[in-house]
PDB file of C-alpha atoms in Angstrom:
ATOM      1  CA  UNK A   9      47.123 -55.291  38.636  1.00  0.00           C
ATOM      2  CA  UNK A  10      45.482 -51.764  38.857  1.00  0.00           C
ATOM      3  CA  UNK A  11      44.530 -51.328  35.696  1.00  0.00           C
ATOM      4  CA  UNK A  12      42.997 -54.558  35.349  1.00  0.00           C
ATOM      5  CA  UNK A  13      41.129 -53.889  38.754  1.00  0.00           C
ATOM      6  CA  UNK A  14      40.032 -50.608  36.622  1.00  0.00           C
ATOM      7  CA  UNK A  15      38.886 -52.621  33.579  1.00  0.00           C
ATOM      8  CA  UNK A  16      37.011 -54.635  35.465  1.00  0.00           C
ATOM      9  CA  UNK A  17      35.332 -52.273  37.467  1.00  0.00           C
ATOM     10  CA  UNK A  18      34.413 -49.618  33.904  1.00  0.00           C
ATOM     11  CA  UNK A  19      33.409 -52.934  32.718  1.00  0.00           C
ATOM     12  CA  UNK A  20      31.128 -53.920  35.477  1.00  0.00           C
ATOM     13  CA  UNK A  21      29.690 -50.304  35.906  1.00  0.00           C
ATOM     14  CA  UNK A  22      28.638 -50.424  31.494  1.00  0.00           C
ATOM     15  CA  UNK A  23      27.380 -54.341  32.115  1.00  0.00           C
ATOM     16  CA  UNK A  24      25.161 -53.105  34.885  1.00  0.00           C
ATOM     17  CA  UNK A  25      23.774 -50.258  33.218  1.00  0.00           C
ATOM     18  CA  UNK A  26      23.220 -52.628  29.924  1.00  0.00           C
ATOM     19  CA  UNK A  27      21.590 -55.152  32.309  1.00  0.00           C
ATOM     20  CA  UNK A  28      19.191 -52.271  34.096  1.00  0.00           C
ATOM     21  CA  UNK A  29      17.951 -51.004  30.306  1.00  0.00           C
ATOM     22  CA  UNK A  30      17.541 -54.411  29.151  1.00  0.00           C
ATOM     23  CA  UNK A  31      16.139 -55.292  31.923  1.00  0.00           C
ATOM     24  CA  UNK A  32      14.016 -52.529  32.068  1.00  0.00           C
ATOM     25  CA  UNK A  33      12.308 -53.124  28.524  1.00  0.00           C
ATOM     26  CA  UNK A  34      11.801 -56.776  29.486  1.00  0.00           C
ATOM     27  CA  UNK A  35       9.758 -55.672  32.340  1.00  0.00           C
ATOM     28  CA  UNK A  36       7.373 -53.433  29.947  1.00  0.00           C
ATOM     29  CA  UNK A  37       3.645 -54.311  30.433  1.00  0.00           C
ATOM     30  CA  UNK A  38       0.280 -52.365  29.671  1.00  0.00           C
ATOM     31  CA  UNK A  39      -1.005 -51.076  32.685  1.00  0.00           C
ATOM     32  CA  UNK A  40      -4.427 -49.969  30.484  1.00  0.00           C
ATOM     33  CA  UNK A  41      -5.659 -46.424  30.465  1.00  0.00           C
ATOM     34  CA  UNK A  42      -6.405 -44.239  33.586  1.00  0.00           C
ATOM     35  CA  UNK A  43      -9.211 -41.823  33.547  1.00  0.00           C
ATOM     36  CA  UNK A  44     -11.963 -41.009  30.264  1.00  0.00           C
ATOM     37  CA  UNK A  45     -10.485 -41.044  27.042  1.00  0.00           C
ATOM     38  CA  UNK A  46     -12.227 -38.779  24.239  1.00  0.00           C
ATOM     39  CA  UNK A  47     -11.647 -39.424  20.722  1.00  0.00           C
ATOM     40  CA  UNK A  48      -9.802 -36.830  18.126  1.00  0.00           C
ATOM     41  CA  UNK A  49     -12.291 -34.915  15.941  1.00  0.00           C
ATOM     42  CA  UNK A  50     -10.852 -32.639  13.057  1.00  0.00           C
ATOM     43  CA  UNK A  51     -13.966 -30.587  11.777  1.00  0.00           C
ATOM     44  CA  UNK A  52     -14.157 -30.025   8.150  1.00  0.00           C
ATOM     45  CA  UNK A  53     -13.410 -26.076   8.320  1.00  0.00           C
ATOM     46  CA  UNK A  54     -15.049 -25.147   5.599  1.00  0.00           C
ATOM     47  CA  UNK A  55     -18.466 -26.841   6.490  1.00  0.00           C
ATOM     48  CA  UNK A  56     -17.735 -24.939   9.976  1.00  0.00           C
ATOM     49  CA  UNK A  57     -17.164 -21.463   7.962  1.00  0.00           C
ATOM     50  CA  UNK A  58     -20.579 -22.296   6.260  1.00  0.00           C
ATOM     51  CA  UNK A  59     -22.615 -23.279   9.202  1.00  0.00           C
ATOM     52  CA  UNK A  60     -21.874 -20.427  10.773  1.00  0.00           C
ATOM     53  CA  UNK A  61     -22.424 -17.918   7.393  1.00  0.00           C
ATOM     54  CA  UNK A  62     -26.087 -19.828   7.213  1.00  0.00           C
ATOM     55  CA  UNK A  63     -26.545 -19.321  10.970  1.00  0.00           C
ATOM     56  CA  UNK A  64     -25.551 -14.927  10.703  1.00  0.00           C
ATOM     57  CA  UNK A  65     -27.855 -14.900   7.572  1.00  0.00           C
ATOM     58  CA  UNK A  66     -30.520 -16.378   9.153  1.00  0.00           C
ATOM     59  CA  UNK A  67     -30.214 -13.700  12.290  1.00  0.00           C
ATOM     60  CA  UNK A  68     -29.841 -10.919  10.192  1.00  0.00           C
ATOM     61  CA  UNK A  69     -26.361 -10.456  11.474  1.00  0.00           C
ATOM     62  CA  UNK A  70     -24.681 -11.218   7.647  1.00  0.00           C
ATOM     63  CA  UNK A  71     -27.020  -8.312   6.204  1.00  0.00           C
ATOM     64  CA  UNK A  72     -26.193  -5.636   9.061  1.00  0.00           C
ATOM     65  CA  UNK A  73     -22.204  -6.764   8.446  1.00  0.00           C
ATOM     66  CA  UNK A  74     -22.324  -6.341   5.363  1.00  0.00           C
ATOM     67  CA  UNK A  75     -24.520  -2.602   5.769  1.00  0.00           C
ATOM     68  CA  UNK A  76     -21.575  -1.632   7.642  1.00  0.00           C
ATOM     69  CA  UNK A  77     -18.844  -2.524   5.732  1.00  0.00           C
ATOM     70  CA  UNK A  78     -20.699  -0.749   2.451  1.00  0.00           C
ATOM     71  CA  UNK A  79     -20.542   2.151   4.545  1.00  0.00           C
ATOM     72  CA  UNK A  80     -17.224   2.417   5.781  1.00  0.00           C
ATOM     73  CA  UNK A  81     -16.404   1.918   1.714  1.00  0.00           C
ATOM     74  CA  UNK A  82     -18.271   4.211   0.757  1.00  0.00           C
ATOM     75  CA  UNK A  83     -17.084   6.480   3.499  1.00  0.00           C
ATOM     76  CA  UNK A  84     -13.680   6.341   2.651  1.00  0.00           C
ATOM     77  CA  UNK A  85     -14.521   6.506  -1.676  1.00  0.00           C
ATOM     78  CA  UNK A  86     -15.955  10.065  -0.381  1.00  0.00           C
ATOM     79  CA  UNK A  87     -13.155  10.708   1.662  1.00  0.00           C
ATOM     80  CA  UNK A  88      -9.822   9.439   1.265  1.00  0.00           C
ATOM     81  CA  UNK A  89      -7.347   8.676   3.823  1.00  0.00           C
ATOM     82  CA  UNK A  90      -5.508  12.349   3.674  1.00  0.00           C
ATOM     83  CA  UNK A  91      -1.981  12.098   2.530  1.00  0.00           C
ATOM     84  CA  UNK A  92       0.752  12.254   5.604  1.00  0.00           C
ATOM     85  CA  UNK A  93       3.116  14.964   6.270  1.00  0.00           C
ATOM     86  CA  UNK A  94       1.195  18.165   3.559  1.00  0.00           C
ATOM     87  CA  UNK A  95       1.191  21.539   4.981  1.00  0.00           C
ATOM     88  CA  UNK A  96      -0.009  24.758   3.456  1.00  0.00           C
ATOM     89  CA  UNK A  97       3.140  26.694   1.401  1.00  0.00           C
ATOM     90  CA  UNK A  98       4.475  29.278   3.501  1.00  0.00           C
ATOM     91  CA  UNK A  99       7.115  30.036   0.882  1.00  0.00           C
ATOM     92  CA  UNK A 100       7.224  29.352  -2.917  1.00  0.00           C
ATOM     93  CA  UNK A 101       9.351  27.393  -4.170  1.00  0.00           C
ATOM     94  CA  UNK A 102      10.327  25.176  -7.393  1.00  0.00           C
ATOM     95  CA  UNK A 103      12.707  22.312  -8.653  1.00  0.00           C
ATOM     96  CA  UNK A 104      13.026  20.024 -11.605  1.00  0.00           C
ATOM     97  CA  UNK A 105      12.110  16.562 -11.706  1.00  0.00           C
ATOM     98  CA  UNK A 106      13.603  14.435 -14.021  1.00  0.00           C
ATOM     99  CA  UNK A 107      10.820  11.471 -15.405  1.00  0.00           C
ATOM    100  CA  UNK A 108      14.197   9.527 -17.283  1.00  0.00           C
ATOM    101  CA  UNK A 109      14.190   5.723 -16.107  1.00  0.00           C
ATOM    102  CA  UNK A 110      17.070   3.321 -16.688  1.00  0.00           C
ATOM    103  CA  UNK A 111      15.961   0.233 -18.152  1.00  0.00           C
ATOM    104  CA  UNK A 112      16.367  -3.263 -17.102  1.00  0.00           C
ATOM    105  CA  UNK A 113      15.546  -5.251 -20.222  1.00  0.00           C
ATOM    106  CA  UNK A 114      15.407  -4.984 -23.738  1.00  0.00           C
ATOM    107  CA  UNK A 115      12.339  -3.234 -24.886  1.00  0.00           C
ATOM    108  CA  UNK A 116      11.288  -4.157 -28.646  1.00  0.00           C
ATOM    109  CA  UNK A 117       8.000  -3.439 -30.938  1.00  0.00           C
ATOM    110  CA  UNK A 118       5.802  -5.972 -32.396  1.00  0.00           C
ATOM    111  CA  UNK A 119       8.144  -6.399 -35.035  1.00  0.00           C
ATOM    112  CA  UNK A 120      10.969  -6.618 -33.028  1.00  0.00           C
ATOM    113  CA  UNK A 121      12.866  -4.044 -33.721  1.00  0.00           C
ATOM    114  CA  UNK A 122      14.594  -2.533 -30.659  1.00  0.00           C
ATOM    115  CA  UNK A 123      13.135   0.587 -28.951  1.00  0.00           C
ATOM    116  CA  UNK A 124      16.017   0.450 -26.226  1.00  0.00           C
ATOM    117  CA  UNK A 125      18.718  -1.322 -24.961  1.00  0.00           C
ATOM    118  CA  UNK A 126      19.047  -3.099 -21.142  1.00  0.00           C
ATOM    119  CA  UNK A 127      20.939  -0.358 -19.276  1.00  0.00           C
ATOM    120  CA  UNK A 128      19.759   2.809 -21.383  1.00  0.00           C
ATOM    121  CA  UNK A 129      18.150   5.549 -19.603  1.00  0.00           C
ATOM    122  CA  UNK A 130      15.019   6.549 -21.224  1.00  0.00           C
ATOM    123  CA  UNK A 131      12.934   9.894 -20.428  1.00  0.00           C
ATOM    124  CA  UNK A 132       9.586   9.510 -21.699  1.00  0.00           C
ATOM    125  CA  UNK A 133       9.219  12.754 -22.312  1.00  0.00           C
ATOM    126  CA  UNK A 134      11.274  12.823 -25.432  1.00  0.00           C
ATOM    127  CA  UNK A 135       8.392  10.317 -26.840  1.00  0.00           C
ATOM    128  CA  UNK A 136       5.425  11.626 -25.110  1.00  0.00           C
ATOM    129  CA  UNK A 137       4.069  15.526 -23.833  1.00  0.00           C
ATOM    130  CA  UNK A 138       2.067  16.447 -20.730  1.00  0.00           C
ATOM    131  CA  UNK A 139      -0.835  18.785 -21.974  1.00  0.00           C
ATOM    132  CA  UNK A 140      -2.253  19.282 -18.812  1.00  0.00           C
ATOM    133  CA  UNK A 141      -0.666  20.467 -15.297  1.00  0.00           C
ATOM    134  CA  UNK A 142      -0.958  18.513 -11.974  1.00  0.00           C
ATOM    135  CA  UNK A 143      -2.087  20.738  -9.225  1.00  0.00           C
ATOM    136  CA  UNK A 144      -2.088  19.632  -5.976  1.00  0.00           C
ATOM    137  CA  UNK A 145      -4.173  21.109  -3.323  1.00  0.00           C
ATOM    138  CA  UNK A 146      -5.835  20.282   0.379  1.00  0.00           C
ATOM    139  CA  UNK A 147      -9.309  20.008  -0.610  1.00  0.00           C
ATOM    140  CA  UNK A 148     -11.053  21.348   2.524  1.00  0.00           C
ATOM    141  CA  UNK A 149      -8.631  23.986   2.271  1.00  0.00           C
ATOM    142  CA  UNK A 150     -11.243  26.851   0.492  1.00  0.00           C
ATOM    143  CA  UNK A 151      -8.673  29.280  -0.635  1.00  0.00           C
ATOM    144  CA  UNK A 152      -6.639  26.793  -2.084  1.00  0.00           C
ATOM    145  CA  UNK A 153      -9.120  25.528  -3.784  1.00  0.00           C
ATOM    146  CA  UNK A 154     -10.385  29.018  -5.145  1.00  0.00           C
ATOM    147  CA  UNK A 155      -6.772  29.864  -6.496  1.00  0.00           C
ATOM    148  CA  UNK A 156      -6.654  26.412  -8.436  1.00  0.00           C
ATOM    149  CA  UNK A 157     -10.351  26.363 -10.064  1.00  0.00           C
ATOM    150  CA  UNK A 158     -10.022  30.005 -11.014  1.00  0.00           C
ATOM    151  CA  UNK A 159      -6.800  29.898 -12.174  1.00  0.00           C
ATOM    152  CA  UNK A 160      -7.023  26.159 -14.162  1.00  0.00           C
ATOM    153  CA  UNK A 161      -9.643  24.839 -16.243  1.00  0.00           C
ATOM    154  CA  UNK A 162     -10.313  21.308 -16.591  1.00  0.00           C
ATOM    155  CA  UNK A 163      -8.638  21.321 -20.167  1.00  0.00           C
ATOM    156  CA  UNK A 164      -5.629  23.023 -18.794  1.00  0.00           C
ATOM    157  CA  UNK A 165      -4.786  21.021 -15.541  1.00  0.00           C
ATOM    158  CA  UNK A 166      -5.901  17.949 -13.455  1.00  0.00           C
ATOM    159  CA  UNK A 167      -6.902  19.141  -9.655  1.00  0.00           C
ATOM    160  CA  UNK A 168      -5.537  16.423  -7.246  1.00  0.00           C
ATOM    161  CA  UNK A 169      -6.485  16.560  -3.904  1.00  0.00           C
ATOM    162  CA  UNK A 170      -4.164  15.721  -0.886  1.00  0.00           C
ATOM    163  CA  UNK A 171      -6.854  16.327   1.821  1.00  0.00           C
ATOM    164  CA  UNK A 172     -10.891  16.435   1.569  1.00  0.00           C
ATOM    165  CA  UNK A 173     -13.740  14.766  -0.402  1.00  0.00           C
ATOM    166  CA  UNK A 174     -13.462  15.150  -4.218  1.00  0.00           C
ATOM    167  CA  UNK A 175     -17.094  13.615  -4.523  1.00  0.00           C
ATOM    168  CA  UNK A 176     -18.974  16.952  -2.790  1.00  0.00           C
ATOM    169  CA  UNK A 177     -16.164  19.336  -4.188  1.00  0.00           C
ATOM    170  CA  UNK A 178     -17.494  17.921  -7.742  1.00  0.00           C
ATOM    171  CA  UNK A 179     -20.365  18.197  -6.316  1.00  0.00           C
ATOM    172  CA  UNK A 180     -20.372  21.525  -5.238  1.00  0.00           C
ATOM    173  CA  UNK A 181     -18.787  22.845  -8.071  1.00  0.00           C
ATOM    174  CA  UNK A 182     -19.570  20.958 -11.250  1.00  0.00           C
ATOM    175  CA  UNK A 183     -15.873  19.904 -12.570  1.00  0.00           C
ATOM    176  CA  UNK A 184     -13.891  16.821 -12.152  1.00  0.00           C
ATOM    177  CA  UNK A 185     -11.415  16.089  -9.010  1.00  0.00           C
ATOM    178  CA  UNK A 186      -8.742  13.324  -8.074  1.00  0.00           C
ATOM    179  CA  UNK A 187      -7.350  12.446  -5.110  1.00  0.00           C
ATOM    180  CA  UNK A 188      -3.478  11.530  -4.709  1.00  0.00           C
ATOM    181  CA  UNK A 189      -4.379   7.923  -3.494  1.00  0.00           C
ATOM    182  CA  UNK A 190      -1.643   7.002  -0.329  1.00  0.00           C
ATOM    183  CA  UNK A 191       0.465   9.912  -1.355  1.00  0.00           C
ATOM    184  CA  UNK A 192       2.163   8.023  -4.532  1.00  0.00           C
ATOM    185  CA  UNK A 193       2.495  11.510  -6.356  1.00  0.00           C
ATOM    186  CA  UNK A 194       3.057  14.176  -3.997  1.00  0.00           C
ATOM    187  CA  UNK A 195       5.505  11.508  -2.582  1.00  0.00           C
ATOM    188  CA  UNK A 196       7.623  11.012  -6.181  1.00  0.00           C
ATOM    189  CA  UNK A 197       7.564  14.729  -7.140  1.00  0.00           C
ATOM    190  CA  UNK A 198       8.766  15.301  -3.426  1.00  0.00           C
ATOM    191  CA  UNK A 199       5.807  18.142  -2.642  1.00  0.00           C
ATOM    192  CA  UNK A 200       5.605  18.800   0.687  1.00  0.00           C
ATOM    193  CA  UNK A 201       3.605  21.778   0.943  1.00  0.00           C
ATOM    194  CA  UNK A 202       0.360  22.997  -1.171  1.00  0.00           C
ATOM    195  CA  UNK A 203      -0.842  24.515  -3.575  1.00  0.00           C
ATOM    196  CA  UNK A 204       1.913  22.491  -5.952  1.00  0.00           C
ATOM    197  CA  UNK A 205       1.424  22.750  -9.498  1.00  0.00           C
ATOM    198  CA  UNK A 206       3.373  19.840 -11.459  1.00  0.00           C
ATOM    199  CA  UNK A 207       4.155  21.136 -15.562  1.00  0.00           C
ATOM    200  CA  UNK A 208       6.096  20.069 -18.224  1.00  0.00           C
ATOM    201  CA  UNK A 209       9.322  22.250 -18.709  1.00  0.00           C
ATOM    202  CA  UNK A 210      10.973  20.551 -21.908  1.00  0.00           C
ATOM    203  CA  UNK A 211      12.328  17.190 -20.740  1.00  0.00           C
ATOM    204  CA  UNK A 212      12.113  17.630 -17.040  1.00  0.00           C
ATOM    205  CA  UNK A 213       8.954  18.431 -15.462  1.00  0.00           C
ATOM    206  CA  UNK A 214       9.024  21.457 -12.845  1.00  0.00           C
ATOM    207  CA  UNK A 215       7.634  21.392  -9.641  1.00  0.00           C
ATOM    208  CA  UNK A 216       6.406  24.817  -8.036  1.00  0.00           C
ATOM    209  CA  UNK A 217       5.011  24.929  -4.375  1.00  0.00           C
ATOM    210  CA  UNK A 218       2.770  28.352  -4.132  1.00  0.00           C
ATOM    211  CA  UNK A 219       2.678  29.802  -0.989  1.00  0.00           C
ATOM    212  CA  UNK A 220      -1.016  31.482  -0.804  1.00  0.00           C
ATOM    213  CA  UNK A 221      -1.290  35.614   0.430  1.00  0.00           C
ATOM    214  CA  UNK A 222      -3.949  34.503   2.741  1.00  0.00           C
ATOM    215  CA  UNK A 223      -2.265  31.053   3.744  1.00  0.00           C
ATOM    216  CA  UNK A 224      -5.884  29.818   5.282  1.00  0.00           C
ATOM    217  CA  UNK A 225      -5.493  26.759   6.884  1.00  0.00           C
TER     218      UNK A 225
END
């Protein structure tokens, strides 16, 4: 007798609530719309982008933009970013780099014979010579870059500078500069400190931090 009292009543309970959502969507009706409605717009971006390039050339504000940004180029071709973390030598100092590179795929010439083998480790200096030394120096550094010009022609070594304007130094001067773009040298020889001078030493190349008598800064 309980339990079908308790039946009845779960069953009663589900009905109603299956009566109140039934009865519920019956009773759906539009009300309308309260308040302004505004339609969607999606604006063709490019024609936006365009509009407004054609309204900045026609203020003059595209030709002083694009003034500025030629100078801030130019700027920085002049002057590099200086590379992070490069201190004058206080101490001299040299190691060994080893060039050798272990290869990932076969490598084979236009006739297909094979140069080397997935997995070998390959130095390219058993196939190919430096002639010329790297030196690395802070260009606005002036005894640094005294010691490297008189000490290494342009035949016998590349200047690279970590720091400074190669463009007035070549200037100045009358020789050819570089400039160790975001460190990507000084950073895979390991040089911390300058003047470094980077030169072939058989199959390794050797890597010699000077440190300077006068150490100017």
């Amino acid at each position: 007798m309980t339990r079908t009292i308790l039946l009845a009543a779960t069953t009663a309970c589900l009905g109603g609530a299956t009566l109140f959502l039934v009865g519920s969507a019956s009773e759906a009706r539009d009300y309308g719309t309260a308040g302004q409605a505004f339609p969607i717009i999606e604006p063709d971006l490019l024609a936006t982008i365009e509009a407004r390039l054609r309204h900045a050339e026609a203020s003059g504000e595209l030709a002083r933009t694009n003034a500025l940004f030629a100078k801030r180029v130019e700027a920085k071709v002049r002057r590099p970013d200086p590379v992070a973390g490069i201190s004058p030598a206080q101490e001299t100092r040299s190691w060994d780099f080893d060039p050798s590179v272990r290869i990932d795929h076969d490598v084979r010439d236009q006739k297909g014979n094979m140069i080397a083998k997935a997995g070998q480790k390959v130095n390219p200096l058993d196939f190919v010579g430096i002639h010329q030394d790297l030196v690395f120096v802070d260009g606005d550094n002036a005894e640094q870059l005294d010691w490297a010009c008189g000490k290494y022609s342009d035949v016998k070594a590349k200047i690279i500078f970590v720091k400074g304007s190669p463009i007035e130094a070549m200037s100045q001067r009358k020789r050819r500069f570089y400039f160790d773009q975001e460190g990507k040298l000084t950073g895979r020889f390991g040089i911390e400190h300058t003047p470094a001078v980077v030169s072939q030493a058989g199959r390794v190349m050797r890597v010699t931090e000077h440190a300077l008598k006068g150490r100017a800064g």
